[in-house]
Each structure stands twice: as structure tokens, then as C-alpha cells.
Coordinates of C-alpha atoms in Angstrom, one line a residue:
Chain E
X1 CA -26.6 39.8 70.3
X2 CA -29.8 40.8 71.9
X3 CA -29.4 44.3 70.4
X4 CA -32.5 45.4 68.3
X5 CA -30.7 46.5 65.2
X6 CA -32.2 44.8 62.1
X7 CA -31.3 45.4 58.0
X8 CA -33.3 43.7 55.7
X9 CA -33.0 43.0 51.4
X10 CA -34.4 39.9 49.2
X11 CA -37.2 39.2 51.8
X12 CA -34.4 38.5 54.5
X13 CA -33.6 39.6 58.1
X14 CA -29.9 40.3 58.9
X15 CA -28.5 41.4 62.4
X16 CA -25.5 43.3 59.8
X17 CA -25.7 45.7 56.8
X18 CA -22.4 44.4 56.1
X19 CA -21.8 41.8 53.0
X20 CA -18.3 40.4 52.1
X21 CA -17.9 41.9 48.1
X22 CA -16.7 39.8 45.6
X23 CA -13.5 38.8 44.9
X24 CA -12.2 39.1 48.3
X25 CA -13.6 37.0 50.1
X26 CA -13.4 33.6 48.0
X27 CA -16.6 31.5 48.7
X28 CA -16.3 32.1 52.2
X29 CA -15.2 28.7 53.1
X30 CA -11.4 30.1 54.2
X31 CA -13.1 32.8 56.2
X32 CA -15.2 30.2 58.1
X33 CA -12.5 28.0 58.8
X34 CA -11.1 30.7 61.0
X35 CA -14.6 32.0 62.5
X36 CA -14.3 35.1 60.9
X37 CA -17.7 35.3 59.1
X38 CA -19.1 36.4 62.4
X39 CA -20.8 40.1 61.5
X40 CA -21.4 39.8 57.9
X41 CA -24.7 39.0 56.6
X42 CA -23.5 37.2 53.3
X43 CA -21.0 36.6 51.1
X44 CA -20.3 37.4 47.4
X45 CA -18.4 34.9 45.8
X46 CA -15.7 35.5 43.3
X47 CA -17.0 35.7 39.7
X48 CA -17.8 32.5 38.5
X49 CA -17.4 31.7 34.5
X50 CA -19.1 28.8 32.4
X51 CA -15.4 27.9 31.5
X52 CA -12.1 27.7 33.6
X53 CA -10.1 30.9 33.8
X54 CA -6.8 31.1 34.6
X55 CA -6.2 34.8 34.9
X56 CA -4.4 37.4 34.3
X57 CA -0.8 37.3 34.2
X58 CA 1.1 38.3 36.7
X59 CA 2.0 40.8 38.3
X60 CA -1.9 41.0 39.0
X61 CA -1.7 43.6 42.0
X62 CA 0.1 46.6 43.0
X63 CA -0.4 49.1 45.8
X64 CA -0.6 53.2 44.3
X65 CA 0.3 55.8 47.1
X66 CA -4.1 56.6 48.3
X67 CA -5.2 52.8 46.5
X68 CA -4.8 49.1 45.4
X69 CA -5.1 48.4 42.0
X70 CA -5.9 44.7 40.8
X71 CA -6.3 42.9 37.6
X72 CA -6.9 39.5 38.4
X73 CA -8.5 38.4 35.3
X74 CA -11.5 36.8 37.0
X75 CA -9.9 33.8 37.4
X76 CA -11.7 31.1 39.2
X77 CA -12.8 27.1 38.1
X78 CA -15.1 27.2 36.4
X79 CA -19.1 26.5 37.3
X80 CA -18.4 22.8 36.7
X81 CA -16.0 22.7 39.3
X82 CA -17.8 25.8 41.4
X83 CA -20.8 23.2 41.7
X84 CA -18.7 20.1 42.3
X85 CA -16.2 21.1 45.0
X86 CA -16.9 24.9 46.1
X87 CA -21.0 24.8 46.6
X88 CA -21.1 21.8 48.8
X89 CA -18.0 23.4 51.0
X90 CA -20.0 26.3 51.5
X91 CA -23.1 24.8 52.4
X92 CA -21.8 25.2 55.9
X93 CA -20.9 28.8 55.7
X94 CA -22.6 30.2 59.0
X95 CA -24.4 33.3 56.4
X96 CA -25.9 33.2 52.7
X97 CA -24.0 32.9 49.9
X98 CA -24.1 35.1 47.0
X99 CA -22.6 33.7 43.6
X100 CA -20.9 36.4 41.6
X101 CA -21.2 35.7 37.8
X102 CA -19.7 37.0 34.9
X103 CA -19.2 36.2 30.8
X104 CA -18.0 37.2 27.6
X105 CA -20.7 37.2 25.9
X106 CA -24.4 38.1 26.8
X107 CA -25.7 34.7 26.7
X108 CA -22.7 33.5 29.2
X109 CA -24.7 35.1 32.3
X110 CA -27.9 33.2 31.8
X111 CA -26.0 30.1 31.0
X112 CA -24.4 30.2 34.0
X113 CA -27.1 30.9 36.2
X114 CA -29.0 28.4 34.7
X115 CA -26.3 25.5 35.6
X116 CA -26.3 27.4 39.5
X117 CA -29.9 26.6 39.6
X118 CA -29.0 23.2 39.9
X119 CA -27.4 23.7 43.7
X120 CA -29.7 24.4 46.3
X121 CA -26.5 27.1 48.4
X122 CA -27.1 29.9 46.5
X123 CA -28.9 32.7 48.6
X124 CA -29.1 34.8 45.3
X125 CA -27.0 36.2 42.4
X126 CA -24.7 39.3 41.7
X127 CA -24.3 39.7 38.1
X128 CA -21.0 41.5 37.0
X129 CA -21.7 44.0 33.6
X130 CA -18.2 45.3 34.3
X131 CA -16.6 42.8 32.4
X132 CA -16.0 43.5 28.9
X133 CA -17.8 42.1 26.4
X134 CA -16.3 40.2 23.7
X135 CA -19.0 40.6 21.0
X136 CA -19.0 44.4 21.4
X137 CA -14.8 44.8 20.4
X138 CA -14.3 45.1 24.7
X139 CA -16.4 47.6 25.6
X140 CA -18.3 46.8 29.1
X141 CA -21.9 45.4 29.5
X142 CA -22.3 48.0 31.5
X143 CA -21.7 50.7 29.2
X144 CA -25.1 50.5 27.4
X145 CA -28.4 49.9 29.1
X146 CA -30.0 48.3 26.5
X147 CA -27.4 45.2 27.0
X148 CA -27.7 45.7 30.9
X149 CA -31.3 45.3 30.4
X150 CA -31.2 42.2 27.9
X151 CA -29.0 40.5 30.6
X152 CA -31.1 40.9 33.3
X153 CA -34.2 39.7 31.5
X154 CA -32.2 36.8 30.3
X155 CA -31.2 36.0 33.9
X156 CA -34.7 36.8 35.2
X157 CA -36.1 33.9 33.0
X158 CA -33.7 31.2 34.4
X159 CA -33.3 32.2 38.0
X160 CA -35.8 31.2 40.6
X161 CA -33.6 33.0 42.9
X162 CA -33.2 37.0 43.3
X163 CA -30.1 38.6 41.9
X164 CA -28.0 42.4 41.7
X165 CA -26.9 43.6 39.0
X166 CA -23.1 45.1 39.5
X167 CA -22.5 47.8 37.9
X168 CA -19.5 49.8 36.8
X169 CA -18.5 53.2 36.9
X170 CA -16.2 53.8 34.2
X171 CA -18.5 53.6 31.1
X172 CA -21.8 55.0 30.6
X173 CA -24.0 56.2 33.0
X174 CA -24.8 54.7 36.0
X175 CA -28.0 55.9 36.8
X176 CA -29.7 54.6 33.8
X177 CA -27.8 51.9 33.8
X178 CA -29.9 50.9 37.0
X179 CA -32.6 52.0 35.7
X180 CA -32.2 49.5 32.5
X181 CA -31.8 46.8 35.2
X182 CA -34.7 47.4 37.2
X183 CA -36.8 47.5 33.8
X184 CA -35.4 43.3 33.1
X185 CA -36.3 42.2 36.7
X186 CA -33.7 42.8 38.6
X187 CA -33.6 42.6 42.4
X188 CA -31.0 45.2 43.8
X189 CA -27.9 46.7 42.2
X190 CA -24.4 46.6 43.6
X191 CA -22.6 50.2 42.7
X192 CA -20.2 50.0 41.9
X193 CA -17.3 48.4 40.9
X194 CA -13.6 49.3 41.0
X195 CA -12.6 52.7 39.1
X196 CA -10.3 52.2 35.9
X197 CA -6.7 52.7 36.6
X198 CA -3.0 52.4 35.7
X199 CA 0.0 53.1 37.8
X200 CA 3.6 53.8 35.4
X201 CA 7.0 53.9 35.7
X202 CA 7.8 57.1 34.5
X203 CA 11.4 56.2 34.1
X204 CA 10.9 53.0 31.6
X205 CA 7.8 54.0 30.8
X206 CA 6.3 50.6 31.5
X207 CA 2.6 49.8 33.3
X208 CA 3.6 48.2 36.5
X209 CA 0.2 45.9 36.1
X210 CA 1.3 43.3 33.1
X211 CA -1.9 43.6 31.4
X212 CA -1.2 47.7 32.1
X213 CA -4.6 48.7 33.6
X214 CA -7.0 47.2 36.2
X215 CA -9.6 48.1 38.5
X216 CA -8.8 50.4 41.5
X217 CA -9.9 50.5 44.8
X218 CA -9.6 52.6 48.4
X219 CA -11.0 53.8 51.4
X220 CA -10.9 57.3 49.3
X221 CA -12.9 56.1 46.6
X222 CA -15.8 56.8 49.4
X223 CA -17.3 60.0 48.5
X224 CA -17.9 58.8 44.8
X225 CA -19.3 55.7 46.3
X226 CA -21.7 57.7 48.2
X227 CA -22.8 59.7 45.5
X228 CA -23.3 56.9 43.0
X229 CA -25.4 55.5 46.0
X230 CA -27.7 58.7 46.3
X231 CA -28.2 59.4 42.7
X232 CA -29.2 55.6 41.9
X233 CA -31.6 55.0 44.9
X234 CA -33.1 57.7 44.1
X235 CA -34.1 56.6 40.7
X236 CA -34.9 53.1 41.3
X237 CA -36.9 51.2 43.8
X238 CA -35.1 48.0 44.1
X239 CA -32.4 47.7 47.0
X240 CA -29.1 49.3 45.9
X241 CA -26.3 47.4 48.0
X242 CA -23.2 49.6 47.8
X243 CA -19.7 48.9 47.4
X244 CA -16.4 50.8 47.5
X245 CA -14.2 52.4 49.8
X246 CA -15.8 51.2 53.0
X247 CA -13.0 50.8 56.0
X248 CA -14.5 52.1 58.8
X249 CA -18.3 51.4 61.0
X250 CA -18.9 55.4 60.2
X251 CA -18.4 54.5 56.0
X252 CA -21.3 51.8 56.5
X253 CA -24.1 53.8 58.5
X254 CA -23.2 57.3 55.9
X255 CA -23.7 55.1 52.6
X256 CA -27.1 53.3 54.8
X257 CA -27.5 57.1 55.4
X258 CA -27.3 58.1 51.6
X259 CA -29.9 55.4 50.6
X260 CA -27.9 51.8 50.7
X261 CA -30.1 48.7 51.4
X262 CA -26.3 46.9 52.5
X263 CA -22.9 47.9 52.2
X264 CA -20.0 45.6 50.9
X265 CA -17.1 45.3 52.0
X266 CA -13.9 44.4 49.7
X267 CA -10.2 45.4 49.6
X268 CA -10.3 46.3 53.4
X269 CA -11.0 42.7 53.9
X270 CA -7.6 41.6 52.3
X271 CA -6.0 43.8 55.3
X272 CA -8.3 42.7 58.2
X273 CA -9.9 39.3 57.5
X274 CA -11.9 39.9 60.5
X275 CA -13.1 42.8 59.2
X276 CA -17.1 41.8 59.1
X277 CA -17.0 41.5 62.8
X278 CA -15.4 44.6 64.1
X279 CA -17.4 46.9 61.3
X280 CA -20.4 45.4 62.8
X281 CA -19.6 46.1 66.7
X282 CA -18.8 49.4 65.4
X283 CA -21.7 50.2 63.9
X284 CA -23.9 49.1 66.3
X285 CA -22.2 51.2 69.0
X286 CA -22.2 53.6 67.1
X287 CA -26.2 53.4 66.7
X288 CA -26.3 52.9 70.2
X289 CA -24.5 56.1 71.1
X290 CA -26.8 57.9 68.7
X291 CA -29.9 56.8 70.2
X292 CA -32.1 58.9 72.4
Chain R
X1 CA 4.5 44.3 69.2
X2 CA 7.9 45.6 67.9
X3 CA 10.8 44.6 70.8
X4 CA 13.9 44.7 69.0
X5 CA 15.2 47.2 65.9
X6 CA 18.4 47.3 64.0
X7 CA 19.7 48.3 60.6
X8 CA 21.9 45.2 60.4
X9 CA 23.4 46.8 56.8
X10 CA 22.7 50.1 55.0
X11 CA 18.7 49.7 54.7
X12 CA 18.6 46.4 55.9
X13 CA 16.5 46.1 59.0
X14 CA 16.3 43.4 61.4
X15 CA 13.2 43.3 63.3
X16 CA 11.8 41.1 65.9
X17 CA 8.1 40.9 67.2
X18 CA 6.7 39.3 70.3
X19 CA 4.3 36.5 69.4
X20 CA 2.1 33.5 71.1
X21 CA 3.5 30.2 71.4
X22 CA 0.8 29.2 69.3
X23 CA 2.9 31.1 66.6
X24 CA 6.0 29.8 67.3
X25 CA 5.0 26.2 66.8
X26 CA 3.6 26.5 63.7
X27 CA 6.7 28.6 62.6
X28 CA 8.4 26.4 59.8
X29 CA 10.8 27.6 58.1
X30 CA 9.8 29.3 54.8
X31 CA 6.5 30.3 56.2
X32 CA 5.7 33.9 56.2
X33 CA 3.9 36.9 58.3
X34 CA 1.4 39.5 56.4
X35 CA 1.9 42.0 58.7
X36 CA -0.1 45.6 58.8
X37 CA 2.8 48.3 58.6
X38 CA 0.8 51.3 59.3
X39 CA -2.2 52.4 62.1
X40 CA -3.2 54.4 59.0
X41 CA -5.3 53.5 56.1
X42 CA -2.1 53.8 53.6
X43 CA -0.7 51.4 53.0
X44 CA -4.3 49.9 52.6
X45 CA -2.9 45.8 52.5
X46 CA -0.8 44.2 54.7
X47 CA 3.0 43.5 53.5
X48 CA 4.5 39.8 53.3
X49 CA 7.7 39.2 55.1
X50 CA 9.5 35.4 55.2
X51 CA 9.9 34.1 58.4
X52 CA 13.8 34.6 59.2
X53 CA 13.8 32.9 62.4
X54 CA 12.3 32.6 66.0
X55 CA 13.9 32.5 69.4
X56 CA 11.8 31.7 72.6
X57 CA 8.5 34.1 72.3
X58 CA 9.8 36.0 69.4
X59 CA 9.9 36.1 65.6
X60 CA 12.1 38.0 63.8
X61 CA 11.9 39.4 59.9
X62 CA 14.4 40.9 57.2
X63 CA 13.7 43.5 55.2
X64 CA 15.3 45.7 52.8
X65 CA 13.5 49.0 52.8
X66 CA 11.7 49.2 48.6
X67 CA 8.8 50.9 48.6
X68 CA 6.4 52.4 50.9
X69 CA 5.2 49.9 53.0
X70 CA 8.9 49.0 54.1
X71 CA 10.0 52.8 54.6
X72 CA 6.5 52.7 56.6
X73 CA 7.5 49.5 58.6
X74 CA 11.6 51.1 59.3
X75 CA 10.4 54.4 60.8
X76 CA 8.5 52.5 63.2
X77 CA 9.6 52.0 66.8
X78 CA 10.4 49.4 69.4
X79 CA 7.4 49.5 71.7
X80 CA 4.9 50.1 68.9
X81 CA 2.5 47.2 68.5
X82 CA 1.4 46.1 64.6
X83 CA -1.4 43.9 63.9
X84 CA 0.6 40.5 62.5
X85 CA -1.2 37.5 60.4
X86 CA 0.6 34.2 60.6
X87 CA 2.5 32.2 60.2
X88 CA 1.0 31.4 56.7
X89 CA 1.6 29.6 53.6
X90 CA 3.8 26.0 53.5
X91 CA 7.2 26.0 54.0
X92 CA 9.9 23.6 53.2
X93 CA 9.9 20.1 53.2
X94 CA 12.8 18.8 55.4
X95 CA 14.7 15.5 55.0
X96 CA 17.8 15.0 57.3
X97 CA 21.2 14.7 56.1
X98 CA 23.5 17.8 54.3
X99 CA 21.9 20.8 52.6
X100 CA 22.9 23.2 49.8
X101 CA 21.6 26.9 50.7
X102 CA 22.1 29.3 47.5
X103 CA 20.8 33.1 48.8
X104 CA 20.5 35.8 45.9
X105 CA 21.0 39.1 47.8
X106 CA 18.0 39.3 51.0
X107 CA 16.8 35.8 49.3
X108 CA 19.0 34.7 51.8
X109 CA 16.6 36.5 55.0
X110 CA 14.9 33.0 55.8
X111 CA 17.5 31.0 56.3
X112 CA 18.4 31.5 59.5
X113 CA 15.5 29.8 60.5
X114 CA 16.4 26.7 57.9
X115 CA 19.4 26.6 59.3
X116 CA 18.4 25.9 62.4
X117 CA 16.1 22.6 61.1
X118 CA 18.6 20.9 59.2
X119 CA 21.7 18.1 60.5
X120 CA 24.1 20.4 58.3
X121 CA 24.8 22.4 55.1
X122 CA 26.7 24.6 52.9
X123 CA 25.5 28.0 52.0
X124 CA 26.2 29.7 48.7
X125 CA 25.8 33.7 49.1
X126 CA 25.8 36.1 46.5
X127 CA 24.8 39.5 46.8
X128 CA 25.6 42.9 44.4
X129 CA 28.3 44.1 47.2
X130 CA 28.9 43.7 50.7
X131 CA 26.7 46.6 51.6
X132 CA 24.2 44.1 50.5
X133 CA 25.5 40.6 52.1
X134 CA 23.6 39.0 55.1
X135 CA 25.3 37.2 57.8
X136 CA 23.9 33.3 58.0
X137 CA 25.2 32.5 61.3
X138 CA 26.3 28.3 61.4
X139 CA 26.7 27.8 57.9
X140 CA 30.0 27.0 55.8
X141 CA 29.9 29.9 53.8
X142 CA 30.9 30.5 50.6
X143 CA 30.4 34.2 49.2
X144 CA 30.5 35.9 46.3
X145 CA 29.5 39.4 45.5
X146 CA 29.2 41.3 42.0
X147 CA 31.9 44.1 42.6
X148 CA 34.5 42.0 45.2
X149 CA 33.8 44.0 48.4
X150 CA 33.3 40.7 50.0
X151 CA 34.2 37.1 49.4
X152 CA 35.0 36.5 45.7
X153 CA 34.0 38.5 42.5
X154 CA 31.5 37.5 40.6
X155 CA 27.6 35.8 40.0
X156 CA 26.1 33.3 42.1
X157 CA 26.3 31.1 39.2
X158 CA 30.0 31.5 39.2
X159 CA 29.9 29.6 42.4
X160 CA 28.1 26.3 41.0
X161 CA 31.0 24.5 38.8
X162 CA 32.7 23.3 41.9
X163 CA 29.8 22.0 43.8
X164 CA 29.4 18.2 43.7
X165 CA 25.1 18.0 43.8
X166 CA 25.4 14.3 44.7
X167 CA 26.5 15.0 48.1
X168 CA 23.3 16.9 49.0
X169 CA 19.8 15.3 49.9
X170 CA 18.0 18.7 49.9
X171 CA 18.8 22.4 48.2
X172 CA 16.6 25.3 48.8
X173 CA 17.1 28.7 46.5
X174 CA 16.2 31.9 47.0
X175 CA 16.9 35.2 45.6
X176 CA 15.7 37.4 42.5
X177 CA 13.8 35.8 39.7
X178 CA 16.5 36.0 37.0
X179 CA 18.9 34.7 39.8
X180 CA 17.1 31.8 40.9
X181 CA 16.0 30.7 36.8
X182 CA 19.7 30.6 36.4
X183 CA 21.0 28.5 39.3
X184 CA 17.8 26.1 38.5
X185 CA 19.2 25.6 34.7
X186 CA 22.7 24.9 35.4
X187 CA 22.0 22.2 37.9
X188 CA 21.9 18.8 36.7
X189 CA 18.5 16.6 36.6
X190 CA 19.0 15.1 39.9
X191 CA 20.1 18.3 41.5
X192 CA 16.8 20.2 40.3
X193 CA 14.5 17.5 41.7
X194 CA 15.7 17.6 45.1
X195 CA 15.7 21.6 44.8
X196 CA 12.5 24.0 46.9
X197 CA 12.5 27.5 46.3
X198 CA 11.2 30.4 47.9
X199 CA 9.1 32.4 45.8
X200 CA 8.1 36.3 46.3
X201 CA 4.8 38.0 44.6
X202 CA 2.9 41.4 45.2
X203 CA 0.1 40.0 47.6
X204 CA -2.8 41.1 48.6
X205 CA -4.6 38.9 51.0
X206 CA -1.6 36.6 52.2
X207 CA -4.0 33.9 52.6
X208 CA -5.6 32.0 49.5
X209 CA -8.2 34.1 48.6
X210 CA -8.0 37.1 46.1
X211 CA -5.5 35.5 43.7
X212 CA -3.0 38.2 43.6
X213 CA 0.0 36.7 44.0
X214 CA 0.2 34.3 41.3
X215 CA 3.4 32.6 40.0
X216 CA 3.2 30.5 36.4
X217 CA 3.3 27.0 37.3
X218 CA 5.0 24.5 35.1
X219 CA 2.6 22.9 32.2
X220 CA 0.1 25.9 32.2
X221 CA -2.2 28.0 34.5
X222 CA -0.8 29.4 38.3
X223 CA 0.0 28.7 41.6
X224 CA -0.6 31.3 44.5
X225 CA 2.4 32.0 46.1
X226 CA 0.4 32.4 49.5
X227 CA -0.7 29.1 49.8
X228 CA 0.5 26.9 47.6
X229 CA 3.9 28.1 48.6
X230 CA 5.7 30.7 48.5
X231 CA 8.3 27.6 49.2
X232 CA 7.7 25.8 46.2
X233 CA 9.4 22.4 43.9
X234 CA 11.4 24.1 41.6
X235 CA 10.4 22.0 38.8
X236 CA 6.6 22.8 39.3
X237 CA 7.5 26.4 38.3
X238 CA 7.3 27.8 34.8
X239 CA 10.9 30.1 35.0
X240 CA 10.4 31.2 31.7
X241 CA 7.2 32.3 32.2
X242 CA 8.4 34.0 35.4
X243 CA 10.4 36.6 33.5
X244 CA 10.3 40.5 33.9
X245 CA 7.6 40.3 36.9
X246 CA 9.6 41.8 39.1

């Protein structure tokens, strides 16, 4: 790796813009068993909750003709059992780890964080507003920047370490939703999330999803990715690490191009475990070519 | 890569795939491939396919085309190579002595492979009609399909008043959901305890990760079907939970 090619966010070096999104990727410890964390520069955890969750029930996934769509239900252990058993697995992990963390409720995000702080494996935070919020009758965190704001100053007050805010595209705007977040002391945001969607039977008229709609997610979700990317760096000047549609080394270098600190990559990872590695020789060949 | 091809029944393909010996050895039966059906982006995940059996270098898969990433995976040719995961998951447990095989319909796809791992056995086979009914090569048969093209007429379940349980020390079911609930509640206490099936779920990763695949385990919550099975106790599933997900 004596190749010069250098991406940087949180005060950090990485030899790879590329960073395993959440959800996909577990806490990395199944990924390092088989050496395939070799290209990414961290990994985002799945969502982690104060309490247990069991999830969704099934069936959780189903493929569309362009798209995957997925309602999981964050399901996960629980931060009890995140601290207990995953954290000191993943102390090994060969990259930083990133906890994803989500909640019902406002206060659930800073509560959370606040029991993290007790582990010393956490490289940083990604807080997920996409999930809806109880209090509010379901609506998304993310739909109002006032309550994107109020979470990140809750979660600046408890967190010695950075964090992104994720934030969703399906309700309000995204722009000043970023904007809210920079304003409570956030350290990057992560847009976006997966696009609302539902796939139906048309002949029984049934959702194929059990809980009828979920989050969807492909390779030609890129463009609005892109976009999202361009209009939110432009407004804020904390590191906007992007996320969605990413499959290929060209996907990484044009959301880089369009004002991305890092890229994630998600669903393609369910395909090609591997994936962090071959995106990375990619793009660096393809930098190489480029160069003068 | 692909280097053998055939429609075995209407729809039905059997396909083989050379492999490492790596793969081979770890190649239990009830273990499964993810395998990547298309050079394209669509299908964006892989697909799951059991295990049906291996022979020297070789695995080979059954598959009834149902969707997209199957009709994807039958139009493609011998020669063509396709990125393959595996083998994953656990499989079943083996014990020696005689087995009972009960197949639902392609349920019955990996048991070639069981077959080949167990002193001896008796396989029930249902299947809708004989358009429909795999051949389990060195098995007693005993078959049964819903309009009498084949074998008797009749359920699966029509099958089970004659079988003496006691004589078995190990019975693996597979088949569709409301197929394999209703073989696992007309056997008696004994007979269920002994009993592994092989469960089937949408994935998505194939191996532990995204939580896709999950199948309602017995006293609350979920199992993954990817690596906690997809062979499985039969008692450490929920089956009424399990209704209408497929």
C-alpha cells in the first residue's frame, strides 16, 4: 500500500473513503473473521437500542425488480449486551468502529450514548433520526429540525467522542435538517438513509413486507444520493459522509466529487462481503489512471 | 463455474458448479450456497440454494424457477462462471442407524446429499403432481402426490398413519411451511424430538449479519435461518407463528 492516496474525517487519516453502513455489516466481527475488512476505513454498527429488540416480523426483506427493500425492525441486543459481548469482540476489528444508535424517544439517544461512553472501542457515533418517534404519534426525528437539533445537543453533552447524525430522506427537508444538526454540535452527517417503500401483490392485494412498508435501497438510488450530497455540503461545514446506492469504485470518487467527506457502503455489501476491498483497488486505480 | 445444466422436470433445473476441495469438505448436508445469479447489478443480493449433493470437485443445486433471480440463474449457461458463497449455515446433525425423510414438493432438493450420510432410510415424497416430484436416488420411496399422477393420491400427511416413529433414530422434514407445521403436529412426542427441519427465508446476506431471514423461534423472539440453521430442531420453532410468510 505505498500508494499516496489519503481521506481524512474526525481528526483521522484513512488509506479508504470507503466505510461499511449500518446494518450490513454487523459489528464487523463476522467480516474480520474472514479478512474481509481489508479496504474499509470503519465500520457502522447496526443500530444499537437501550432495550432488546426483537424485530420486525418476518418476512423482513424482499427484492423489487431495480431494489431491495428491508424492514428489519432494528433489531439488535440491546446496549447491555452490545457492551458485554459485542464491544470487547470488536476490539480486534483491524479498522474503527462506529456504533449506530437509535430510540423511541428523544431522551433514548443520549441515554444510550451515555452507557457507550463506558467502552473505550468506539471510534465515534452515528445517530439514526430515521426512526420514528414514539412521542410524536410515528413521525421521524428527522422530520423536524428542531428535534434533530435537541438530539444532537443532548448527545453532544454526554459524548466525549464525535458523532453523525443520519438522516432521512422521506420527511422533511434534508438540508435544514443538517443544518439543525450542525447548530447542536454535531460532527458530520450521514445522508441518507433508505427511501420509503412498499412492494404489493396486485392480485391479493397484500404488502409482501409483513409490516407492509420498509426502507428501500439500490445501486439506482445513486443520483438522489448525489444530490442530497451536493445540496447538504454545501450548506454545512461539518463532514457529510454519504450513503446509498454505491456499487461500484466510479459511485465512490463521483459522491467524493460532489462534496462527500466518505462514502458508505450498504446493501452492496450483503452481495459481495468483500466488497470494501475491491471498491478500494478500484478507486485507487482509478485515481491512478487519472493522474497526470 | 456452471459445468453441468438440465431441466430434470418442467422448470425444475439441476445444476452443478465446480468448486475447491476446500468446499467439498465442509459440504454437510443441509448447508447451503448464496450464490450471485447475475454479472449485472439486478438482482442486487445473492440467492440461497440448499446444498443437494456433491460428487468429486462438484456441487450441485435444485431449483424450481419463482421469481427473478431463478429465471436469471436458468437462462444461464454451462461454461459461464458465477461468483458462489459457501457452504454456509449448519446442517444436520447425524446419528447412525435408520432415517425417516418426509419431502414437501422441491423440500425434497437436499436430500440427495442426506442420503448419501446416513446407514439407511425411508423417504416420504409428496408433491402437487408428478410434474412436480423429484427423484431421491437410494431411498425406499413412498410417494404421494395431490392429483394421482404419481404414486398414491393424496397429502403428505396422508402418508403418516402407517409409519411406526419408534423405528427411526433421526427424521428430517422439509417442504412448504403449512406442509411441514402439519407433519410436525401429527407426530407423536418422541417422534418430534428426534425430528430437524430445513427451513427457507428471503435472505439477504446469507451469512449472520443483516437479520433478514428470520424464522420465530419457539418461546419468543427469532432465529436466523442463515446461521442458526436453516436446518433447525423442529421443536425450537414457533409453527404457528410461522404462518402466511411465505
Amino acid at each position: 500500500m505505498a500508494d499516496p492516496y489519503r481521506w481524512s474525517f474526525w481528526k483521522r487519516e484513512f488509506n479508504s473513503p470507503i466505510l461499511l453502513a449500518s446494518g450490513t455489516a454487523g459489528f464487523g466481527i463476522e467480516l474480520m473473521e474472514q479478512g474481509f475488512l481489508e479496504g474499509a476505513a470503519a465500520v457502522i454498527s447496526k443500530a444499537t437500542t437501550l432495550k432488546p429488540r426483537e424485530g420486525n416480523p418476518p418476512p423482513r426483506i424482499i427484492e423489487t425488480r431495480f431494489g431491495l427493500l428491508n424492514s428489519i425492525g432494528l433489531a439488535n441486543p440491546g446496549v447491555d449486551e452490545v457492551l458485554k459481548i459485542l464491544l470487547p469482540q470488536a476490539a480486534d476489528l483491524p479498522c474503527p468502529l462506529i456504533i449506530n444508535v437509535a430510540g423511541e424517544v428523544v431522551e433514548e439517544f443520549p441515554a444510550v450514548i451515555e452507557r457507550l461512553e463506558e467502552s473505550t472501542v468506539p471510534f465515534g457515533y452515528e445517530v439514526n433520526v430515521s426512526c420514528p418517534n414514539v412521542a410524536a404519534g410515528g413521525i421521524a426525528f428527522g422530520a423536524s429540525p428542531e428535534i434533530v437539533e435537541r438530539i444532537s445537543t443532548l448527545v453532544k453533552r454526554v459524548s466525549s467522542r464525535p458523532f453523525s447524525v443520519k438522516l432521512t430522506p422521506n420527511e422533511g427537508s434534508i438540508v435544514e435538517s443538517a443544518k439543525a444538526a450542525e447548530a447542536g454540535g454535531a460532527d458530520a452527517v450521514t445522508v441518507c438513509n433508505t427511501f420509503l417503500g412498499m412492494k404489493v401483490d396486485w392480485r391479493t392485494g397484500k404488502a409482501l413486507l409483513k409490516r407492509s412498508v420498509g426502507g428501500y435501497s439500490s445501486p439506482a438510488l445513486l443520483p438522489l444520493t448525489v444530490a442530497r450530497v451536493f445540496k447538504t455540503s454545501e450548506a454545512v461545514k461539518i463532514p457529510v459522509l454519504a450513503s446509498g446506492g454505491v456499487n461500484r469504485a466510479e459511485d465512490i470518487l463521483e459522491l467524493l466529487a460532489a462534496g462527500a467527506a466518505m462514502v458508505q457502503v450498504g446493501t452492496w455489501l450483503m452481495r459481495r462481503p468483500d466488497a470494501a476491498f475491491e471498491l478500494r483497488e478500484g478507486v485507487i486505480s482509478l485515481l491512478e489512471s487519472d493522474s497526470p | 463455474m456452471i459445468i453441468g445444466k438440465e431441466e430434470i422436470l418442467p422448470g425444475i433445473f439441476k445444476f452443478e458448479f465446480k468448486v475447491s476441495s476446500s468446499f467439498i469438505a465442509e459440504a454437510e448436508p443441509g448447508r447451503f450456497i448464496q450464490l450471485e445469479v447475475s454479472h449485472g447489478p439486478f438482482p442486487v443480493t445473492r440467492r440461497p440454494f440448499t446444498i443437494s449433493s456433491t460428487y468429486g470437485k462438484s456441487v450441485e443445486i435444485i431449483f424450481e424457477v419463482v421469481g427473478r433471480g431463478t429465471e436469471v440463474l436458468a437462462e444461464t449457461d454451462v461454461g459461464r462462471s458465477l461468483r458462489l458463497l459457501g457452504p454456509l449455515g449448519r446442517g444436520y446433525l447425524l446419528n447412525p442407524g435408520k432415517w425417516l425423510l418426509i419431502g414437501g414438493g422441491l423440500g425434497a432438493a437436499g436430500f440427495p446429499g442426506l442420503t448419501a450420510k446416513i446407514d439407511s432410510g425411508l423417504l416420504l415424497l409428496g408433491a402437487a403432481s408428478r410434474d412436480k416430484l423429484l427423484t431421491i436416488p437410494g431411498l425406499e420411496t413412498v410417494a404421494i402426490t395431490e392429483d394421482g399422477s404419481s404414486g398414491r393420491k393424496g397429502l403428505i400427511t396422508d402418508l403418516l398413519g402407517s409409519v411406526r416413529w419408534d423405528s427411526f433414530s433421526g427424521i428430517a422434514l422439509c417442504g412448504p411451511v403449512p406442509m411441514m407445521k402439519a407433519v410436525f403436529e401429527m407426530m407423536p412426542f418422541p417422534a418430534q424430538a428426534i425430528t430437524q427441519v430445513s427451513a427457507e427465508a428471503r435472505m439477504g446476506c446469507g451469512w449472520g449479519v443483516c437479520e433478514g431471514c428470520s424464522v420465530p423461534k419457539a418461546g419468543g423472539g427469532f432465529l436466523k435461518c442463515c446461521s442458526d440453521g436453516p436446518v433447525f430442531q423442529a421443536e425450537s420453532i414457533d409453527w404457528e407463528r410461522c404462518e402466511g410468510i411465505h
